[in-house]
C-alpha positions as a printed NumPy array, in Angstrom:
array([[124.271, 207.092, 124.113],
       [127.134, 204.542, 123.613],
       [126.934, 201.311, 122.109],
       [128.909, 198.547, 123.565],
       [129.001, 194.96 , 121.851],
       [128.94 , 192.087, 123.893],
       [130.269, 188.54 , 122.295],
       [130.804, 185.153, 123.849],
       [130.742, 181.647, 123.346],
       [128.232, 179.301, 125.366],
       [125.595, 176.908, 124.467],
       [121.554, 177.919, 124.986],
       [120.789, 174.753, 126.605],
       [123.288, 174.756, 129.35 ],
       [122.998, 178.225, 130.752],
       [125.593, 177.885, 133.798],
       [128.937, 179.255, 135.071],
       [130.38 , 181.804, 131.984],
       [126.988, 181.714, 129.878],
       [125.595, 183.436, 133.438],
       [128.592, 185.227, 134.353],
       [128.049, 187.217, 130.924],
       [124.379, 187.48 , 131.908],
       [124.668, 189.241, 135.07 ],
       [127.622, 191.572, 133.977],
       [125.971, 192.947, 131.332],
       [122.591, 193.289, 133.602],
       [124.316, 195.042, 136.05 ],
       [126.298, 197.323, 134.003],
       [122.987, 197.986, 132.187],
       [122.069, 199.287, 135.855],
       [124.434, 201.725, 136.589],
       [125.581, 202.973, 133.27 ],
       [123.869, 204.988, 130.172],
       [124.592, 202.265, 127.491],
       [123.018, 200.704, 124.771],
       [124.154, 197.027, 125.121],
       [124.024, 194.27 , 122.081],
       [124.683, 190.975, 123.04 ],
       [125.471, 188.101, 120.762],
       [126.424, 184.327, 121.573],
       [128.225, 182.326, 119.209],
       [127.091, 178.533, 119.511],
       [128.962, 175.9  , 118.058],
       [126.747, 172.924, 116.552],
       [127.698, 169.523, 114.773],
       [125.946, 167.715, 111.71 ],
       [124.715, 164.297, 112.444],
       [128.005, 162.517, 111.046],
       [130.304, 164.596, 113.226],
       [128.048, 163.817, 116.314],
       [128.256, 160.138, 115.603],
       [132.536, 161.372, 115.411],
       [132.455, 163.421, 118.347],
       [129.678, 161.978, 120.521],
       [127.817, 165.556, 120.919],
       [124.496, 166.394, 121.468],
       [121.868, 167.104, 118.726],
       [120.641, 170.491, 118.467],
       [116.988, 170.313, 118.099],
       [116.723, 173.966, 117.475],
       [118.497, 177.073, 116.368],
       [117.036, 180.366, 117.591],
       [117.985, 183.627, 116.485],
       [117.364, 185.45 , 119.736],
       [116.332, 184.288, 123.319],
       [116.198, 186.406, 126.319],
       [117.932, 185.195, 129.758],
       [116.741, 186.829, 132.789],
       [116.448, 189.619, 130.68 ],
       [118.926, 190.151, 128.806],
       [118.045, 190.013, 124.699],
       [120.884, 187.837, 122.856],
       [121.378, 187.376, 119.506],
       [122.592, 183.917, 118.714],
       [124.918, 182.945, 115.843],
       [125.158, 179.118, 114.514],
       [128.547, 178.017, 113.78 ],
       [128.838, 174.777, 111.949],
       [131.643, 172.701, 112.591],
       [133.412, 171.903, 109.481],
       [135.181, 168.982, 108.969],
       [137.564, 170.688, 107.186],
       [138.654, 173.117, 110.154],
       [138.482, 169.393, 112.21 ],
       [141.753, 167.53 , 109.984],
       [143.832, 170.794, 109.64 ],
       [143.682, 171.396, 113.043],
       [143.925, 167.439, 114.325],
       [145.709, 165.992, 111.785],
       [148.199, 168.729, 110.289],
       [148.36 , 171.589, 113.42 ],
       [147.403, 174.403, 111.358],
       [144.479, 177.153, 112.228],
       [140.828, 176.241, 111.694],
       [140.636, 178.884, 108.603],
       [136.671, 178.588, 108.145],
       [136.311, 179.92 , 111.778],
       [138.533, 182.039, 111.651],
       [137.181, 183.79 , 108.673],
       [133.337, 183.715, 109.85 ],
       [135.058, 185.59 , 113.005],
       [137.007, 187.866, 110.714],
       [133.443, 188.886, 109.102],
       [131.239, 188.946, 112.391],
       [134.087, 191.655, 113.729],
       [132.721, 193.707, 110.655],
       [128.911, 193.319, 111.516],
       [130.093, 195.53 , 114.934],
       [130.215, 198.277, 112.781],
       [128.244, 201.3  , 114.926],
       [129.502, 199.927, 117.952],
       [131.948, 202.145, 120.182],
       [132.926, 199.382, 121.755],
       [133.243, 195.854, 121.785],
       [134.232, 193.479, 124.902],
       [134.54 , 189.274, 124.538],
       [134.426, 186.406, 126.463],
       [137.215, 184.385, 126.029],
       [139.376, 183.152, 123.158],
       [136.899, 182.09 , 120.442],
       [134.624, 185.714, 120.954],
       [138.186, 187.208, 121.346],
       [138.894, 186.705, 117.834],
       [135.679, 188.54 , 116.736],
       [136.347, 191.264, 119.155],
       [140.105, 191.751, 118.103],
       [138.834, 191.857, 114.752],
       [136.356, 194.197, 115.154],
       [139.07 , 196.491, 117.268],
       [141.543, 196.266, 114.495],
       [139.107, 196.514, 111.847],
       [136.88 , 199.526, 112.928],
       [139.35 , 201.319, 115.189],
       [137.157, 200.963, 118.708],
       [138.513, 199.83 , 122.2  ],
       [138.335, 196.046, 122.333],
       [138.404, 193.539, 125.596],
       [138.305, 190.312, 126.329],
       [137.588, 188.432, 129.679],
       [139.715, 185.346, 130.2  ],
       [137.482, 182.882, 132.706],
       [139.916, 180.002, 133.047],
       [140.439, 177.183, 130.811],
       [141.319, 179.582, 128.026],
       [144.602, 180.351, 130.086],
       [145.074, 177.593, 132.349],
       [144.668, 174.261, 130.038],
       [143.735, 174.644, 126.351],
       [147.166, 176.493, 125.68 ],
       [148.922, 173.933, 127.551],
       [147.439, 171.108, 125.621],
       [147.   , 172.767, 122.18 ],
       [150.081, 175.084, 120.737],
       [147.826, 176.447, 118.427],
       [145.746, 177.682, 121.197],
       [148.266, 179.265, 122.818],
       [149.967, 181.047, 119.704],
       [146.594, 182.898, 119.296],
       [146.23 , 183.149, 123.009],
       [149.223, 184.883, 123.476],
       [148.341, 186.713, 120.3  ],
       [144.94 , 188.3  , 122.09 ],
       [146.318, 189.049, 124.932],
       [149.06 , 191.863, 123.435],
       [146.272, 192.694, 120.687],
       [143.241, 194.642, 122.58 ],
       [143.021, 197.219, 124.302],
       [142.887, 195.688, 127.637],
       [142.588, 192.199, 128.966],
       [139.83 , 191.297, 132.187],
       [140.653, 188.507, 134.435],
       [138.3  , 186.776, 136.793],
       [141.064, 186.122, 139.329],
       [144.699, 187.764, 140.125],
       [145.936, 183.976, 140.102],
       [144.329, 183.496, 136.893],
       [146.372, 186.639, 135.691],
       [149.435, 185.364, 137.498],
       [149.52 , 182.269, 135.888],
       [149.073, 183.913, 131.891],
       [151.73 , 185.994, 132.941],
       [154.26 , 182.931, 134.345],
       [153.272, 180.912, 131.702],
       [151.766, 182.307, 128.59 ],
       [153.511, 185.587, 128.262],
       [154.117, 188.817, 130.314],
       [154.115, 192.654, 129.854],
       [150.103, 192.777, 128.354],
       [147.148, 195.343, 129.818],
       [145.469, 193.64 , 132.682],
       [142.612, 194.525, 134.916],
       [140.875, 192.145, 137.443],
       [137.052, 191.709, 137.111],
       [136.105, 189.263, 139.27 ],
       [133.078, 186.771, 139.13 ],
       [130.155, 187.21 , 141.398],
       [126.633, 185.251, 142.637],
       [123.322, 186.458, 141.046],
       [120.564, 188.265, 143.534],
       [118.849, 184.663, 143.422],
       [121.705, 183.342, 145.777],
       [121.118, 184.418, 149.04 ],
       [120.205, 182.159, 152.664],
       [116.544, 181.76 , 152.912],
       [114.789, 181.884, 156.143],
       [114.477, 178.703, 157.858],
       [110.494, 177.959, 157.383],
       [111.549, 177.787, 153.673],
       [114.715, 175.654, 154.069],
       [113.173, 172.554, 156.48 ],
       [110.026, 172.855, 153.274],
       [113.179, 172.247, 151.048],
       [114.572, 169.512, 153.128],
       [111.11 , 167.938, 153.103],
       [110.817, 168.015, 149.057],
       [114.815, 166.532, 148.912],
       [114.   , 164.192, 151.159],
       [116.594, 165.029, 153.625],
       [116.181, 163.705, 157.323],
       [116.38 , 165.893, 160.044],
       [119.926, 166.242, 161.745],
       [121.67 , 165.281, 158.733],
       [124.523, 167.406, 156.9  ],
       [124.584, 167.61 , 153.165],
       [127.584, 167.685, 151.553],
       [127.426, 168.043, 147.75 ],
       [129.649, 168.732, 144.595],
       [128.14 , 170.847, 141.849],
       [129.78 , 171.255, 138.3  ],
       [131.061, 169.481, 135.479],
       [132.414, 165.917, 135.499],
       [135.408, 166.299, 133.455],
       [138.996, 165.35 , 134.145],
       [139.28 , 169.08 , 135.472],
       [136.899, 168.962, 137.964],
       [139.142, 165.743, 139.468],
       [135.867, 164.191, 140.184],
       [137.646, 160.861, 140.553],
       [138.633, 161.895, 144.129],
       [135.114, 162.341, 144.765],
       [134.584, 158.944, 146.326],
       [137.761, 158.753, 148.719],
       [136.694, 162.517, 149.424],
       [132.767, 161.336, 150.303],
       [134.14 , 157.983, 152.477],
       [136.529, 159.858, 154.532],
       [134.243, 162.269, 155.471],
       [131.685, 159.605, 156.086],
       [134.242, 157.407, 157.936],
       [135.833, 160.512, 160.222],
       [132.33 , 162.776, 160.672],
       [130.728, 159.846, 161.921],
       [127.232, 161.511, 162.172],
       [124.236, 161.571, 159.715],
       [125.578, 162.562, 156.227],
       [123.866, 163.083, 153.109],
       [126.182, 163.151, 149.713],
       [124.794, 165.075, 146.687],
       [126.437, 165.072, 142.754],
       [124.911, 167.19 , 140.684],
       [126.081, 167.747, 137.148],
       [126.661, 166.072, 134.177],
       [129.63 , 164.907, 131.801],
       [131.955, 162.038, 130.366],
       [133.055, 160.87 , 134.196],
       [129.579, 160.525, 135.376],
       [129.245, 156.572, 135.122],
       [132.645, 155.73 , 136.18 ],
       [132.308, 158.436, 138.983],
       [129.049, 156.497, 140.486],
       [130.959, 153.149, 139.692],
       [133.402, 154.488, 141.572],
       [131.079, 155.743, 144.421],
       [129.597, 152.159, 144.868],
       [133.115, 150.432, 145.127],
       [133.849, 153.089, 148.278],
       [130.147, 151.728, 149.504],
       [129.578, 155.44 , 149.423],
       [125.581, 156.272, 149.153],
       [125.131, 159.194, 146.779],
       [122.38 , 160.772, 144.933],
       [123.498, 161.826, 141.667],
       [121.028, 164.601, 140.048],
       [122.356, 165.014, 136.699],
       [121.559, 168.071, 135.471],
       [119.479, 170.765, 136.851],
       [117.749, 173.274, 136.   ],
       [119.729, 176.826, 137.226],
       [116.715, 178.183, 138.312],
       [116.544, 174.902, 141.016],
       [120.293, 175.258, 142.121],
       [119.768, 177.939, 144.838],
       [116.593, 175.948, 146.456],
       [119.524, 172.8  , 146.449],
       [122.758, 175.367, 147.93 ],
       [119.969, 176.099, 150.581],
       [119.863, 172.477, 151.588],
       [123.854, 172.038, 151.205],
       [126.422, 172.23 , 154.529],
       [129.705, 171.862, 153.032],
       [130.351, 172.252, 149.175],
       [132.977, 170.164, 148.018],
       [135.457, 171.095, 145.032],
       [138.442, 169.034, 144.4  ],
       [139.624, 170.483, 141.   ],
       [142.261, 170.388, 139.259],
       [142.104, 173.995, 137.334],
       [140.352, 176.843, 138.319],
       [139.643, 180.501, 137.412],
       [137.643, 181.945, 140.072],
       [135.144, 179.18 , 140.544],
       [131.325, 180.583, 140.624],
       [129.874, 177.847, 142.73 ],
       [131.749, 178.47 , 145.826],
       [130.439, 182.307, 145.801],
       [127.183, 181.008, 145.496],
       [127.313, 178.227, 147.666],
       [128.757, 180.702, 150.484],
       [126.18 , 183.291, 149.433],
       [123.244, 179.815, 150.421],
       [124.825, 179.858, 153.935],
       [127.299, 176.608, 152.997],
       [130.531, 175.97 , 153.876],
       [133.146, 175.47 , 151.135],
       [136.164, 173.466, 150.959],
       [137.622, 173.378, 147.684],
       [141.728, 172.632, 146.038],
       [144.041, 175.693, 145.976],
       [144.051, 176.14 , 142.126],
       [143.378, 179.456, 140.62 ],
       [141.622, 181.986, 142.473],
       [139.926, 179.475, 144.816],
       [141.698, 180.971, 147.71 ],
       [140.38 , 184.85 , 147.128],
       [136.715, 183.536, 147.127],
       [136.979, 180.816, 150.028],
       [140.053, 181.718, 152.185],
       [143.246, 180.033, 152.295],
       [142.857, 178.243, 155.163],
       [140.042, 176.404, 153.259],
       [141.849, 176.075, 150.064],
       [143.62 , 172.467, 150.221],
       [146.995, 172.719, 148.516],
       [147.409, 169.725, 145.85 ],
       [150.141, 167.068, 146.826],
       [150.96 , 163.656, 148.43 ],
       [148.578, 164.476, 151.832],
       [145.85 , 166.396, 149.344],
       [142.996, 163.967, 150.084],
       [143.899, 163.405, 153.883],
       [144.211, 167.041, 154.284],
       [140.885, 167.749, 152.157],
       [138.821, 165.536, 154.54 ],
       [140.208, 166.687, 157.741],
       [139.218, 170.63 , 156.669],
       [135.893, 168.987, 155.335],
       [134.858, 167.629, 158.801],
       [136.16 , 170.55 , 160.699],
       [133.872, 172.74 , 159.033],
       [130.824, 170.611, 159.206],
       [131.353, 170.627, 163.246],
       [131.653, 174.273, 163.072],
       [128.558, 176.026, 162.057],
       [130.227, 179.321, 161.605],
       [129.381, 181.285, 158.604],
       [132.241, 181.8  , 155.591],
       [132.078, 184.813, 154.514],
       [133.111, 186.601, 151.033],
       [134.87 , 189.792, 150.151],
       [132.829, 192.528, 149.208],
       [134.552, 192.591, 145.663],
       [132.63 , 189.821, 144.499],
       [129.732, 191.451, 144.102],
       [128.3  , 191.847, 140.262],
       [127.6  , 195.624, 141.679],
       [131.701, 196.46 , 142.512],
       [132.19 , 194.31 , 138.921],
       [130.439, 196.926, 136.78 ],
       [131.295, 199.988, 138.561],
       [134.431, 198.945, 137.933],
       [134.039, 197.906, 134.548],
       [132.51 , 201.23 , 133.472],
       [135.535, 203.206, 135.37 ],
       [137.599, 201.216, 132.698],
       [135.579, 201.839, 129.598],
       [134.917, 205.534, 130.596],
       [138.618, 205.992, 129.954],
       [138.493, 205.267, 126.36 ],
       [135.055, 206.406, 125.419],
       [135.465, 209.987, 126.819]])
């Protein structure tokens, strides 16, 4: 039996768009293929002075293992050292004390045939381990390691560009995605598209259980929810949330419900915002993922004005609920939603974004996705690839 190692960065107590991603590829693969899978999460944690510094959360606990829907993962603490902090700030050189944990972790793969990452921090380990112990390596790029940290950070990008000509093959969620690291980052690197998909919990319940859901979210009968789900981060452009939410009020002109769930450092001014526009919206905070399909069961139109994308999960399980979606043409937002309700980003973007909004909540047709992103075509796929080099 083979032995594939599975690496990624995420954080245990927000278990949501990559963190599940990883989750359900591995689970599937797991399904169709004869491997023995080893999964480890790298978790970067702050002391209490570099919290006060960086305004993170305290980590009240540091597991070795947890299992997630299950899948067994071994968890590995990194520290952030201040250290790493000033050369990379202050001076613009590599964090070195990551860089070498990475260096050894890539040597703890040993009896691994192969080892696949998540992105550029797991990269690292996985090129390591590649280089180090002569096995196929991959990474998966999801999005913001291509489309803004390299932008923003040249250090980022040197190693970025550095991965992507050093393993054996690179995965990307979306072709945009790839489009853009080639246009942008560098060309004339091994490529294959794995796309993103919605776990078996997403699906359109039958309609006793949705008006019992309606009932619990206290939603009146007749009325269309329209929600936004994800992070509120300058990416997200969650600031166009409110002129989004009053022009849809203002042109629907029918009972409308508007829904914010998620969590981040626009939250406040976002609901400041929302009260200026006289715009009525519950903001949930965080929820639970196990809650989000009962909530996508409730939601008519799924709102998602970003900035950046990768192939964005929510939409495919949104659509997946029995929602409509109408979301900015970043990314791969167009292969998951359709171009027609992809809003292209310019001068008329929030205009053009309501008027597609309101045409879809008068028309109860179904979207519908392709039959790619499904986590079943993902790891048939996936296993095609790694058959090649394991034979």
């Amino acid at each position: 039996m083979k032995q594939i190692a599975v690496l990624f960065e995420g954080n245990i107590n927000h278990q949501m768009g990559v963190f599940i991603s990883v989750v359900n590829r591995v689970k599937h693969l797991q399904q169709i293929a004869d491997y023995k899978i080893d999964v480890y999460l790298f978790q970067v944690y702050d002391g209490w002075l570099m919290r006060r510094v960086r305004h993170s959360e305290k980590v009240d606990s540091r597991p070795d293992e947890i299992e997630v829907d299950g899948v067994r993962i071994h968890v590995t603490w990194f520290r952030r050292r201040w250290g790493d902090v000033i050369m990379h700030r202050l001076f613009k050189k590599p964090p070195r004390a990551m860089l070498r944990r990475l260096h050894r972790l890539g040597w703890e793969m040993r009896g691994h045939d192969l080892v696949t990452a998540h992105d550029r921090i797991a990269g690292h380990a996985a090129a390591f381990a590649g280089e180090q112990l002569h096995i196929p390596c991959f990474i998966t790029w999801h999005g913001s390691s291509i489309h803004t940290q390299p932008a923003q950070d040249q250090i980022a990008k040197d190693f970025t560009i550095r991965l992507l000509h050093s393993v054996t093959c690179n995965f990307f969620v979306s072709q945009e995605l790839l489009n853009r690291a080639r246009r942008e980052l560098t060309d004339d690197f091994p490529a294959e598209i794995l796309h993103n998909a919605a776990g078996e919990q997403f699906y359109r319940y039958n309609n006793e259980e949705r008006v019992q859901l309606m009932k619990k979210y206290h939603v009146a009968d007749g009325t269309k929810v329209i929600a936004f789900v994800g992070r509120f981060e300058p990416v997200k452009n969650v600031k166009m949330l409110p002129d989004i939410f009053k022009g849809i009020e203002v042109e629907f002109g029918q009972n409308v419900a508007f829904w914010a769930i998620g969590n981040g450092s626009l939250l406040d001014e976002t609901r400041q915002l929302m009260k200026l526009k006289g715009v009525d919206c519950h903001f949930f905070g965080n929820v639970d993922f196990k809650e989000i399909p009962d909530m996508l069961n409730c939601v008519d139109l799924l709102v998602l004005p970003s900035i950046h994308e990768g192939l964005p999960l929510v939409p495919i399980e949104a659509i997946s609920c029995g929602a409509r979606v109408v979301a900015s043409d970043v990314g791969g937002t167009a292969e998951v939603i359709g171009t027609e309700n992809a809003i292209r980003m310019n001068d008329h973007f929030v205009e053009n974004f309501i008027h597609r909004a309101v045409e879809l909540l008068r028309n109860d047709a179904p979207q519908q996705i392709s039959s790619s992103l499904s986590w079943t075509a993902t790891a048939e796929k996936e296993n095609q690839i790694y058959q090649r080099y394991l034979n």
